[in-house]
C-alpha positions as a printed Julia matrix, in Angstrom:
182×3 Matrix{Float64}:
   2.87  -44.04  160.48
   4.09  -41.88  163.57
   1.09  -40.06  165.37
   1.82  -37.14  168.01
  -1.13  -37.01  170.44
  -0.4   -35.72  173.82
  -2.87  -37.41  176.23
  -5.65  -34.41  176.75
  -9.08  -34.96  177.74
 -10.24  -32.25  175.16
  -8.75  -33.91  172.53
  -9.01  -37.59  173.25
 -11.83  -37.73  170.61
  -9.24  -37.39  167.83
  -8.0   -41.07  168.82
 -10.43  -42.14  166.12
  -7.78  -41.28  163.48
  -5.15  -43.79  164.48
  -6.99  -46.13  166.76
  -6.66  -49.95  165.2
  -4.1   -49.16  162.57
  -0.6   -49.78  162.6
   1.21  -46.81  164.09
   3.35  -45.47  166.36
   1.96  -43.39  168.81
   3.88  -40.95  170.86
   1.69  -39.28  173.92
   3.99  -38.45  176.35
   6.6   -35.59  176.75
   9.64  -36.16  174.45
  12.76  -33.53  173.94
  12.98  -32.09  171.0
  16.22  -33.66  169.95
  13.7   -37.29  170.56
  11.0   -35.67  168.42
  13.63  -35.04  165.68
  14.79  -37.97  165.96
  11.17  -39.63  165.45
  10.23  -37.32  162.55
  14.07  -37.66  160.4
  12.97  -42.01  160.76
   9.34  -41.62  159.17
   9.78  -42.77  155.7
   8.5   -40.53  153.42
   5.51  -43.36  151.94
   3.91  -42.99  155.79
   2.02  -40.28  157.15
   2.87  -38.16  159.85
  -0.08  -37.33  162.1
  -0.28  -34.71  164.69
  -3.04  -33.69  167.23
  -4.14  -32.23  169.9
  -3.45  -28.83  171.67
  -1.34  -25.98  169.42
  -0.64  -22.68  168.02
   0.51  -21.36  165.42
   4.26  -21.86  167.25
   3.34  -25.68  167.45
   1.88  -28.74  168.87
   1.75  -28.13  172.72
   2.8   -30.5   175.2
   0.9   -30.24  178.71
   1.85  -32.92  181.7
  -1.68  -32.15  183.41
  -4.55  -31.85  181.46
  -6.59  -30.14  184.45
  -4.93  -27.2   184.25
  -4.88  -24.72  181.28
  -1.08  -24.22  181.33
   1.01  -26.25  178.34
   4.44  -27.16  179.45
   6.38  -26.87  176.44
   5.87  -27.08  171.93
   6.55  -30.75  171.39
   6.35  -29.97  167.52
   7.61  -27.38  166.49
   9.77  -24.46  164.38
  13.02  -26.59  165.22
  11.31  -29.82  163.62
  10.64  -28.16  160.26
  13.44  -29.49  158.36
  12.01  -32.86  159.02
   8.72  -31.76  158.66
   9.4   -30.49  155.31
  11.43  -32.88  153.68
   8.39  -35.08  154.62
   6.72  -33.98  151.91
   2.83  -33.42  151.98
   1.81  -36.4   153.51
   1.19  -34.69  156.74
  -1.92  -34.22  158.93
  -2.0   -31.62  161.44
  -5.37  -31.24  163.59
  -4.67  -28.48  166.04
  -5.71  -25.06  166.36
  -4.16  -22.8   164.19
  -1.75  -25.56  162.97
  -2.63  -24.17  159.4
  -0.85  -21.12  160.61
   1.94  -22.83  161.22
   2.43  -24.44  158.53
   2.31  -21.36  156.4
   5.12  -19.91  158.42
   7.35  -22.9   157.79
   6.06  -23.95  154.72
   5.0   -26.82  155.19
   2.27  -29.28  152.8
  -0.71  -31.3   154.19
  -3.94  -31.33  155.68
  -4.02  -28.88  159.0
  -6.79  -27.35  160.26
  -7.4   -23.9   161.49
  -8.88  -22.96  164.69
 -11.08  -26.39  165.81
 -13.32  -25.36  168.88
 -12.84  -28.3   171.47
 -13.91  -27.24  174.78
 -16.13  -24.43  176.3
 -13.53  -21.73  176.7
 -12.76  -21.67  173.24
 -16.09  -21.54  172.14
 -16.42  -18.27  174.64
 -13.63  -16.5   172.89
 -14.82  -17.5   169.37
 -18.63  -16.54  170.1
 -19.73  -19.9   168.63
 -22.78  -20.91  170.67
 -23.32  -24.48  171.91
 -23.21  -26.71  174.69
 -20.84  -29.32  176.23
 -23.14  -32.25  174.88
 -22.78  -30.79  171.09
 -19.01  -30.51  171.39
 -18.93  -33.64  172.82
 -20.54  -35.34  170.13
 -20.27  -33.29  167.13
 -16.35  -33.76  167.63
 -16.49  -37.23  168.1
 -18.32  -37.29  164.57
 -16.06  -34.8   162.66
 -13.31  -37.31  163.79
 -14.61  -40.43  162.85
 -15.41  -38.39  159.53
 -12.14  -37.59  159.03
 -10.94  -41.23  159.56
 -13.57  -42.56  157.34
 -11.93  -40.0   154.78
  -8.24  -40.9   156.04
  -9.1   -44.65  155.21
 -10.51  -44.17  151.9
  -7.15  -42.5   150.53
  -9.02  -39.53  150.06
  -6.57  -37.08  148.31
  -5.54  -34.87  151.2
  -6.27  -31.92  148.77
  -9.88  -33.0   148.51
 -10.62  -33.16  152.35
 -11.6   -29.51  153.01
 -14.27  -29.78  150.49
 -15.53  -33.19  151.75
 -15.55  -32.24  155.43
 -18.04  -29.65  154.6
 -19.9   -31.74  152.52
 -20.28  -34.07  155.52
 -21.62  -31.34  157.89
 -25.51  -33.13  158.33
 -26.02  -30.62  161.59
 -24.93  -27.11  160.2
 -24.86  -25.49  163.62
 -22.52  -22.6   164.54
 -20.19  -25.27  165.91
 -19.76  -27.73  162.85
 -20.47  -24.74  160.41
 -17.01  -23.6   162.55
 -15.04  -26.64  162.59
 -16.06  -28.1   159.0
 -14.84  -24.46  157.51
 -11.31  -24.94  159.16
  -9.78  -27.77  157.27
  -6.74  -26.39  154.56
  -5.08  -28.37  152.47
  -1.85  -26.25  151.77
């Protein structure tokens, strides 16, 4: 399994996916000709897992997680061949990855807009604290791994996460809602 996780302190809850298992785990900044590279070697039988920061252009890349700048896409348009020949054994938790996926046309799991820190929850107009977000997305990641380890059909984890909602505030009523299996 190959898992893309830039180190980001808003994201470092998503750790829970990949944490114990047998992976490996790319957090720093690679070129894109590395990242290639990395994706074109990931047999076809093991998942490809991506987190963290994004848009709808790609997974973002930032070497200082204090500031709100990104450096650079370390995933993205120029790694769809690879992505795509993949297969749909892909799982893409960043905001708006769905998005991109649709543009390359990609298959997987990816999730939509995922609220992760204050800011976001600002432009969104999703009310809650630091101390919900904190926890809430520590649980809708160990969730998701509990889902992950099960072999839950990818197709069937939309419906699940919302199934496993237990708080139903405008946060996790947010989050739950943005998992796509396309």
């Amino acid at each position: 399994m190959l898992v893309t996780h830039p180190k980001d302190k808003t994201t470092a809850m998503l750790s829970a996916l990949y944490e114990g298992l047998e992976a490996q785990v790319v957090d720093d900044c690679r070129s894109t000709k590395e990242m290639g590279h990395l994706l074109h070697h990931v047999s076809t039988q093991e998942r490809i897992i991506l987190l963290g920061h994004g848009s709808d252009k790609g997974l973002f890349f930032r070497m200082d997680d204090s500031k709100n700048e990104f450096d650079k896409i370390i995933v993205g348009h120029s790694h769809r061949y690879h992505l795509y020949n993949h297969g749909s054994n892909i799982v893409a938790v960043w905001c708006n990855a769905d998005q991109f996926a649709r543009a390359e046309g990609l298959h997987g799991l990816f999730t939509g807009m995922i609220i992760s820190e204050p800011s976001e929850a600002l432009l969104y107009q999703v009310e809650t604290t630091q101390e919900e977000l904190d926890r809430e997305n520590v649980k809708l990641a160990r969730r998701l791994r509990t889902l992950l380890d099960a072999r839950i059909p990818l197709s069937e984890i939309p419906k699940r996460m919302l199934e496993m909602d237990d708080v139903h505030s405008p946060l996790t009523t947010f989050n739950y809602r943005n998992f796509h299996y396309l």
